PDB file of C-alpha atoms and ligand atoms in Angstrom:
ATOM      1  CA  MET A   1       0.000   0.000   0.000  1.00 67.00           C
ATOM      2  CA  THR A   2       1.092   3.556  -0.704  1.00 81.00           C
ATOM      3  CA  ILE A   3      -0.273   6.821   0.673  1.00 89.00           C
ATOM      4  CA  GLU A   4      -3.299   8.459  -1.004  1.00 93.00           C
ATOM      5  CA  TYR A   5      -3.716  12.231  -1.344  1.00 94.00           C
ATOM      6  CA  ALA A   6      -6.575  14.471  -2.409  1.00 94.00           C
ATOM      7  CA  THR A   7      -5.216  16.702  -5.193  1.00 95.00           C
ATOM      8  CA  ARG A   8      -6.681  19.169  -7.671  1.00 94.00           C
ATOM      9  CA  TYR A   9      -6.849  16.323 -10.206  1.00 95.00           C
ATOM     10  CA  ARG A  10      -8.156  13.362  -8.172  1.00 95.00           C
ATOM     11  CA  GLN A  11      -9.950  12.797  -4.846  1.00 94.00           C
ATOM     12  CA  ALA A  12      -7.555   9.912  -4.288  1.00 94.00           C
ATOM     13  CA  SER A  13      -4.147  10.053  -5.957  1.00 97.00           C
ATOM     14  CA  HIS A  14      -0.778   8.518  -5.167  1.00 97.00           C
ATOM     15  CA  ILE A  15       0.930  11.701  -6.394  1.00 97.00           C
ATOM     16  CA  PRO A  16       1.332  14.329  -3.639  1.00 94.00           C
ATOM     17  CA  SER A  17       0.648  17.789  -5.021  1.00 85.00           C
ATOM     18  CA  GLU A  18       3.169  19.662  -2.919  1.00 86.00           C
ATOM     19  CA  PRO A  19       6.647  19.687  -4.463  1.00 87.00           C
ATOM     20  CA  GLY A  20       9.693  18.398  -2.609  1.00 91.00           C
ATOM     21  CA  LYS A  21       7.964  15.324  -1.165  1.00 93.00           C
ATOM     22  CA  PRO A  22       9.432  11.883  -1.975  1.00 95.00           C
ATOM     23  CA  TYR A  23       6.872   9.199  -2.930  1.00 96.00           C
ATOM     24  CA  PHE A  24       6.420   5.756  -4.437  1.00 97.00           C
ATOM     25  CA  ILE A  25       3.725   4.472  -6.778  1.00 97.00           C
ATOM     26  CA  GLU A  26       3.014   0.798  -7.409  1.00 97.00           C
ATOM     27  CA  LYS A  27       2.646  -0.474 -10.970  1.00 97.00           C
ATOM     28  CA  GLY A  28      -0.373   1.029 -12.722  1.00 97.00           C
ATOM     29  CA  GLU A  29      -1.454   3.132  -9.720  1.00 97.00           C
ATOM     30  CA  GLY A  30      -0.621   6.577 -11.118  1.00 98.00           C
ATOM     31  CA  ASP A  31      -3.321   9.045 -12.212  1.00 98.00           C
ATOM     32  CA  ARG A  32      -5.069   7.281 -15.100  1.00 98.00           C
ATOM     33  CA  ALA A  33      -6.841   8.717 -18.143  1.00 98.00           C
ATOM     34  CA  HIS A  34      -8.489   7.284 -21.247  1.00 98.00           C
ATOM     35  CA  LEU A  35      -8.076   8.955 -24.626  1.00 97.00           C
ATOM     36  CA  PHE A  36      -9.055   7.217 -27.900  1.00 94.00           C
ATOM     37  CA  GLY A  37      -8.111   3.557 -27.300  1.00 95.00           C
ATOM     38  CA  ASP A  38      -5.311   4.448 -24.888  1.00 96.00           C
ATOM     39  CA  LEU A  39      -4.755   4.150 -21.163  1.00 98.00           C
ATOM     40  CA  ILE A  40      -2.398   6.878 -19.982  1.00 98.00           C
ATOM     41  CA  THR A  41      -0.915   6.613 -16.471  1.00 98.00           C
ATOM     42  CA  ILE A  42       0.851   9.640 -14.983  1.00 98.00           C
ATOM     43  CA  TYR A  43       3.503   9.014 -12.317  1.00 98.00           C
ATOM     44  CA  ALA A  44       4.985  12.516 -12.066  1.00 98.00           C
ATOM     45  CA  GLY A  45       4.311  15.866 -13.668  1.00 97.00           C
ATOM     46  CA  GLY A  46       5.126  19.529 -13.629  1.00 96.00           C
ATOM     47  CA  GLU A  47       3.821  20.073 -10.099  1.00 95.00           C
ATOM     48  CA  GLN A  48       6.395  17.625  -8.722  1.00 95.00           C
ATOM     49  CA  THR A  49       9.339  18.711 -10.887  1.00 95.00           C
ATOM     50  CA  GLU A  50       9.024  22.526 -10.979  1.00 94.00           C
ATOM     51  CA  ASN A  51       7.774  22.127 -14.568  1.00 95.00           C
ATOM     52  CA  THR A  52      11.017  20.517 -15.723  1.00 96.00           C
ATOM     53  CA  PHE A  53       9.801  17.024 -16.781  1.00 97.00           C
ATOM     54  CA  ASN A  54       7.054  14.455 -16.438  1.00 98.00           C
ATOM     55  CA  PHE A  55       6.884  10.645 -16.483  1.00 98.00           C
ATOM     56  CA  PHE A  56       3.954   8.634 -17.824  1.00 98.00           C
ATOM     57  CA  THR A  57       3.053   5.471 -19.686  1.00 98.00           C
ATOM     58  CA  VAL A  58       0.764   5.064 -22.681  1.00 98.00           C
ATOM     59  CA  GLU A  59      -0.782   1.663 -23.377  1.00 98.00           C
ATOM     60  CA  GLY A  60      -2.925   0.904 -26.386  1.00 97.00           C
ATOM     61  CA  PRO A  61      -4.461  -1.880 -28.451  1.00 96.00           C
ATOM     62  CA  LYS A  62      -3.008  -3.195 -31.703  1.00 97.00           C
ATOM     63  CA  GLY A  63      -3.851  -0.857 -34.595  1.00 94.00           C
ATOM     64  CA  ASP A  64      -4.233   2.224 -32.387  1.00 88.00           C
ATOM     65  CA  LEU A  65      -3.084   5.198 -34.467  1.00 91.00           C
ATOM     66  CA  ILE A  66      -2.257   8.602 -33.013  1.00 94.00           C
ATOM     67  CA  PRO A  67      -2.438  10.989 -35.984  1.00 93.00           C
ATOM     68  CA  ALA A  68       0.237  13.463 -37.043  1.00 97.00           C
ATOM     69  CA  HIS A  69       0.782  16.314 -34.633  1.00 97.00           C
ATOM     70  CA  LEU A  70       3.598  18.440 -33.239  1.00 98.00           C
ATOM     71  CA  HIS A  71       4.454  20.246 -30.029  1.00 97.00           C
ATOM     72  CA  PRO A  72       5.916  23.746 -30.606  1.00 97.00           C
ATOM     73  CA  ASP A  73       7.582  23.821 -27.163  1.00 97.00           C
ATOM     74  CA  THR A  74       7.789  20.215 -25.937  1.00 97.00           C
ATOM     75  CA  HIS A  75      10.474  17.559 -26.489  1.00 98.00           C
ATOM     76  CA  GLU A  76       9.307  13.940 -26.183  1.00 98.00           C
ATOM     77  CA  VAL A  77      10.800  10.558 -25.441  1.00 98.00           C
ATOM     78  CA  PHE A  78       9.336   7.229 -26.629  1.00 98.00           C
ATOM     79  CA  TYR A  79      10.745   4.208 -24.772  1.00 98.00           C
ATOM     80  CA  VAL A  80       8.903   1.004 -25.625  1.00 98.00           C
ATOM     81  CA  THR A  81       8.471  -1.529 -22.820  1.00 98.00           C
ATOM     82  CA  GLN A  82       5.835  -3.882 -24.287  1.00 98.00           C
ATOM     83  CA  GLY A  83       4.665  -4.875 -27.760  1.00 98.00           C
ATOM     84  CA  ALA A  84       5.716  -2.879 -30.810  1.00 98.00           C
ATOM     85  CA  VAL A  85       5.149   0.741 -31.779  1.00 98.00           C
ATOM     86  CA  ARG A  86       5.836   2.269 -35.213  1.00 98.00           C
ATOM     87  CA  LEU A  87       7.015   5.860 -34.767  1.00 98.00           C
ATOM     88  CA  PHE A  88       6.872   8.295 -37.703  1.00 98.00           C
ATOM     89  CA  VAL A  89       8.815  11.537 -37.368  1.00 98.00           C
ATOM     90  CA  GLU A  90       9.759  14.482 -39.576  1.00 98.00           C
ATOM     91  CA  ASP A  91      12.592  16.871 -38.796  1.00 97.00           C
ATOM     92  CA  THR A  92      12.326  20.641 -39.133  1.00 95.00           C
ATOM     93  CA  GLU A  93      13.766  20.403 -42.715  1.00 97.00           C
ATOM     94  CA  GLY A  94      10.957  18.077 -43.797  1.00 96.00           C
ATOM     95  CA  ASN A  95      12.985  14.819 -43.812  1.00 97.00           C
ATOM     96  CA  GLN A  96      10.816  11.906 -42.716  1.00 98.00           C
ATOM     97  CA  GLN A  97      11.739   8.663 -40.980  1.00 97.00           C
ATOM     98  CA  GLU A  98       9.826   5.761 -39.499  1.00 97.00           C
ATOM     99  CA  LYS A  99      10.997   3.013 -37.182  1.00 98.00           C
ATOM    100  CA  LEU A 100       9.381  -0.003 -35.567  1.00 98.00           C
ATOM    101  CA  LEU A 101      10.288   0.165 -31.876  1.00 98.00           C
ATOM    102  CA  THR A 102      10.196  -2.999 -29.752  1.00 98.00           C
ATOM    103  CA  PRO A 103      10.930  -3.404 -26.015  1.00 98.00           C
ATOM    104  CA  GLY A 104      14.091  -1.575 -25.058  1.00 98.00           C
ATOM    105  CA  ASP A 105      14.067   0.653 -28.159  1.00 98.00           C
ATOM    106  CA  PHE A 106      14.080   4.416 -27.802  1.00 98.00           C
ATOM    107  CA  GLY A 107      12.915   7.321 -29.965  1.00 98.00           C
ATOM    108  CA  PHE A 108      13.419  11.052 -29.426  1.00 98.00           C
ATOM    109  CA  VAL A 109      11.122  13.655 -30.978  1.00 98.00           C
ATOM    110  CA  PRO A 110      12.360  17.241 -30.561  1.00 98.00           C
ATOM    111  CA  LYS A 111       9.935  20.126 -30.278  1.00 98.00           C
ATOM    112  CA  ASN A 112       8.375  21.304 -33.543  1.00 97.00           C
ATOM    113  CA  CYS A 113       8.851  17.963 -35.339  1.00 98.00           C
ATOM    114  CA  PRO A 114       5.658  16.419 -36.782  1.00 98.00           C
ATOM    115  CA  HIS A 115       5.177  12.861 -35.560  1.00 98.00           C
ATOM    116  CA  ALA A 116       2.642  10.059 -35.330  1.00 97.00           C
ATOM    117  CA  TYR A 117       2.634   6.503 -34.082  1.00 97.00           C
ATOM    118  CA  ARG A 118       0.796   3.228 -34.430  1.00 97.00           C
ATOM    119  CA  MET A 119       0.672   0.368 -31.926  1.00 97.00           C
ATOM    120  CA  GLU A 120       1.522  -2.796 -33.873  1.00 98.00           C
ATOM    121  CA  ARG A 121       1.048  -5.493 -31.206  1.00 98.00           C
ATOM    122  CA  TYR A 122      -1.763  -6.143 -28.779  1.00 94.00           C
ATOM    123  CA  HIS A 123      -1.406  -4.064 -25.600  1.00 94.00           C
ATOM    124  CA  SER A 124       1.780  -2.191 -26.454  1.00 97.00           C
ATOM    125  CA  GLN A 125       3.258   0.134 -23.849  1.00 98.00           C
ATOM    126  CA  VAL A 126       5.441   3.237 -24.215  1.00 98.00           C
ATOM    127  CA  VAL A 127       7.138   5.129 -21.412  1.00 98.00           C
ATOM    128  CA  GLY A 128       6.964   8.844 -22.083  1.00 98.00           C
ATOM    129  CA  VAL A 129       8.920  11.770 -20.732  1.00 98.00           C
ATOM    130  CA  ALA A 130       7.970  15.136 -22.165  1.00 98.00           C
ATOM    131  CA  ALA A 131       8.955  18.689 -21.331  1.00 97.00           C
ATOM    132  CA  GLY A 132      10.285  21.852 -22.851  1.00 97.00           C
ATOM    133  CA  PRO A 133      10.340  25.631 -22.596  1.00 94.00           C
ATOM    134  CA  GLY A 134       6.557  25.644 -22.174  1.00 85.00           C
ATOM    135  CA  GLY A 135       6.597  23.217 -19.222  1.00 93.00           C
ATOM    136  CA  THR A 136       4.992  19.774 -19.178  1.00 96.00           C
ATOM    137  CA  PHE A 137       1.731  18.601 -20.735  1.00 96.00           C
ATOM    138  CA  GLU A 138       0.678  15.444 -18.859  1.00 97.00           C
ATOM    139  CA  ARG A 139      -2.842  16.711 -17.974  1.00 98.00           C
ATOM    140  CA  PHE A 140      -3.628  16.985 -21.716  1.00 98.00           C
ATOM    141  CA  PHE A 141      -4.816  13.356 -21.774  1.00 98.00           C
ATOM    142  CA  GLU A 142      -7.520  13.601 -19.100  1.00 98.00           C
ATOM    143  CA  ASN A 143      -8.669  17.002 -20.357  1.00 98.00           C
ATOM    144  CA  LEU A 144      -9.091  15.937 -23.984  1.00 97.00           C
ATOM    145  CA  GLY A 145     -10.210  12.431 -22.936  1.00 98.00           C
ATOM    146  CA  ALA A 146     -11.416  11.515 -19.442  1.00 98.00           C
ATOM    147  CA  PRO A 147      -9.957  10.595 -16.038  1.00 98.00           C
ATOM    148  CA  ALA A 148     -10.221   6.829 -15.484  1.00 98.00           C
ATOM    149  CA  GLU A 149     -10.663   4.670 -12.393  1.00 94.00           C
ATOM    150  CA  GLN A 150     -10.127   1.266 -14.003  1.00 92.00           C
ATOM    151  CA  LEU A 151      -6.665  -0.214 -14.498  1.00 94.00           C
ATOM    152  CA  GLY A 152      -7.085  -1.546 -18.060  1.00 94.00           C
ATOM    153  CA  LEU A 153      -7.563  -0.137 -21.533  1.00 96.00           C
ATOM    154  CA  PRO A 154     -10.910   1.575 -22.232  1.00 97.00           C
ATOM    155  CA  HIS A 155     -13.665  -0.856 -23.239  1.00 96.00           C
ATOM    156  CA  GLN A 156     -14.814   1.642 -25.885  1.00 95.00           C
ATOM    157  CA  PRO A 157     -12.573   4.315 -27.454  1.00 95.00           C
ATOM    158  CA  VAL A 158     -12.966   7.709 -25.751  1.00 96.00           C
ATOM    159  CA  VAL A 159     -13.521  10.092 -28.680  1.00 95.00           C
ATOM    160  CA  PRO A 160     -13.530  13.744 -27.575  1.00 95.00           C
ATOM    161  CA  GLU A 161     -16.400  16.083 -28.459  1.00 94.00           C
ATOM    162  CA  PRO A 162     -15.472  18.530 -31.289  1.00 93.00           C
ATOM    163  CA  HIS A 163     -15.597  21.534 -28.932  1.00 95.00           C
ATOM    164  CA  LYS A 164     -12.812  19.953 -26.841  1.00 96.00           C
ATOM    165  CA  PHE A 165     -10.614  19.539 -29.937  1.00 92.00           C
ATOM    166  CA  ALA A 166     -10.992  23.267 -30.529  1.00 92.00           C
ATOM    167  CA  VAL A 167      -9.486  24.313 -27.183  1.00 96.00           C
ATOM    168  CA  VAL A 168      -7.702  21.530 -25.257  1.00 97.00           C
ATOM    169  CA  PRO A 169      -4.792  20.602 -27.595  1.00 97.00           C
ATOM    170  CA  GLU A 170      -3.709  24.231 -27.984  1.00 96.00           C
ATOM    171  CA  ARG A 171      -3.760  24.744 -24.197  1.00 96.00           C
ATOM    172  CA  TYR A 172      -1.344  21.788 -23.768  1.00 97.00           C
ATOM    173  CA  ASP A 173       1.032  22.595 -26.650  1.00 97.00           C
ATOM    174  CA  VAL A 174      -0.424  19.939 -28.993  1.00 97.00           C
ATOM    175  CA  ARG A 175      -1.146  20.845 -32.657  1.00 97.00           C
ATOM    176  CA  PHE A 176      -2.835  18.134 -34.725  1.00 95.00           C
ATOM    177  CA  LEU A 177      -1.919  18.251 -38.446  1.00 97.00           C
ATOM    178  CA  PRO A 178      -4.919  17.033 -40.451  1.00 94.00           C
ATOM    179  CA  GLY A 179      -3.976  15.830 -43.943  1.00 94.00           C
ATOM    180  CA  HIS A 180      -0.288  15.391 -43.073  1.00 96.00           C
ATOM    181  CA  GLN A 181       1.193  12.657 -45.328  1.00 94.00           C
ATOM    182  CA  TRP A 182       3.948  10.175 -44.509  1.00 95.00           C
ATOM    183  CA  GLN A 183       6.084   9.205 -47.526  1.00 93.00           C
ATOM    184  CA  THR A 184       8.313   6.794 -45.630  1.00 86.00           C
ATOM    185  CA  ARG A 185       8.798   3.204 -47.010  1.00 68.00           C
TER     186      ARG A 185
HETATM  187  O1  LIG B   1       1.353  12.029 -26.122  1.00 86.77           O
HETATM  188  C1  LIG B   1       1.514  10.873 -26.410  1.00 86.77           C
HETATM  189  O2  LIG B   1       0.576  10.103 -27.003  1.00 86.77           O
HETATM  190  C2  LIG B   1      -0.730  10.424 -27.265  1.00 86.77           C
HETATM  191  C3  LIG B   1      -1.677   9.524 -26.829  1.00 86.77           C
HETATM  192  C4  LIG B   1      -3.018   9.779 -27.073  1.00 86.77           C
HETATM  193  O3  LIG B   1      -3.947   8.906 -26.676  1.00 86.77           O
HETATM  194  C5  LIG B   1      -3.404  10.930 -27.759  1.00 86.77           C
HETATM  195  C6  LIG B   1      -2.446  11.828 -28.214  1.00 86.77           C
HETATM  196  O4  LIG B   1      -2.817  12.937 -28.873  1.00 86.77           O
HETATM  197  C7  LIG B   1      -1.088  11.579 -27.973  1.00 86.77           C
HETATM  198  C8  LIG B   1      -0.071  12.555 -28.487  1.00 86.77           C
HETATM  199  O5  LIG B   1       1.052  12.111 -28.866  1.00 86.77           O
HETATM  200  O6  LIG B   1      -0.371  13.747 -28.547  1.00 86.77           O
HETATM  201  C9  LIG B   1       2.783  10.201 -26.110  1.00 86.77           C
HETATM  202  C10 LIG B   1       2.873   8.844 -26.176  1.00 86.77           C
HETATM  203  C11 LIG B   1       4.050   8.214 -25.877  1.00 86.77           C
HETATM  204  C12 LIG B   1       5.154   8.953 -25.537  1.00 86.77           C
HETATM  205  O7  LIG B   1       6.358   8.348 -25.233  1.00 86.77           O
HETATM  206  C13 LIG B   1       5.085  10.334 -25.491  1.00 86.77           C
HETATM  207  O8  LIG B   1       6.201  11.014 -25.180  1.00 86.77           O
HETATM  208  C14 LIG B   1       3.889  10.959 -25.758  1.00 86.77           C
END
């Protein structure tokens, strides 16, 4: 058992909101959110790190595609721990690459680089760390999607209402790029 706190995000969270406090979180027991087919679990965010970095996992079903987007002020890490994830990325000169990442493989996406990814095995998992000049963006997932109590993937995809797409991504430094084409392979 670990300690539970009431925070601005959850009535019961294992993440203490005041900075400077050491803590532990057991597997899967971070603040959970569902977005599309994904389960996102936050273990640390800007409140704990003076806005310097966050730490979260993203799990999704086979075939789950996160469409092209970029973050003007956020660098991102993709470290695959389960399954297989195909990461597509374009540098700021327009050069595109794609790579199938399997457990232990790592991808880095600097700020301003369009990227997308697709889960290629059942229940793939990526460890994410994301931060940049604009801070951290971990509460994007529960604001565009929904906070979740359950430990597993959503039973039905959580598809945000159009009005949320109009305001939430921008607030968290996410810009979706409709119509973006990948010419890799
Ligand atoms: O942010 C990450 O993934 C996402 C997951 C979603 O369900 C919706 C999204 O819009 C995104 C997104 O990329 O914007 C993500 C995933 C894995 C990782 O290592 C990261 O650094 C970020």
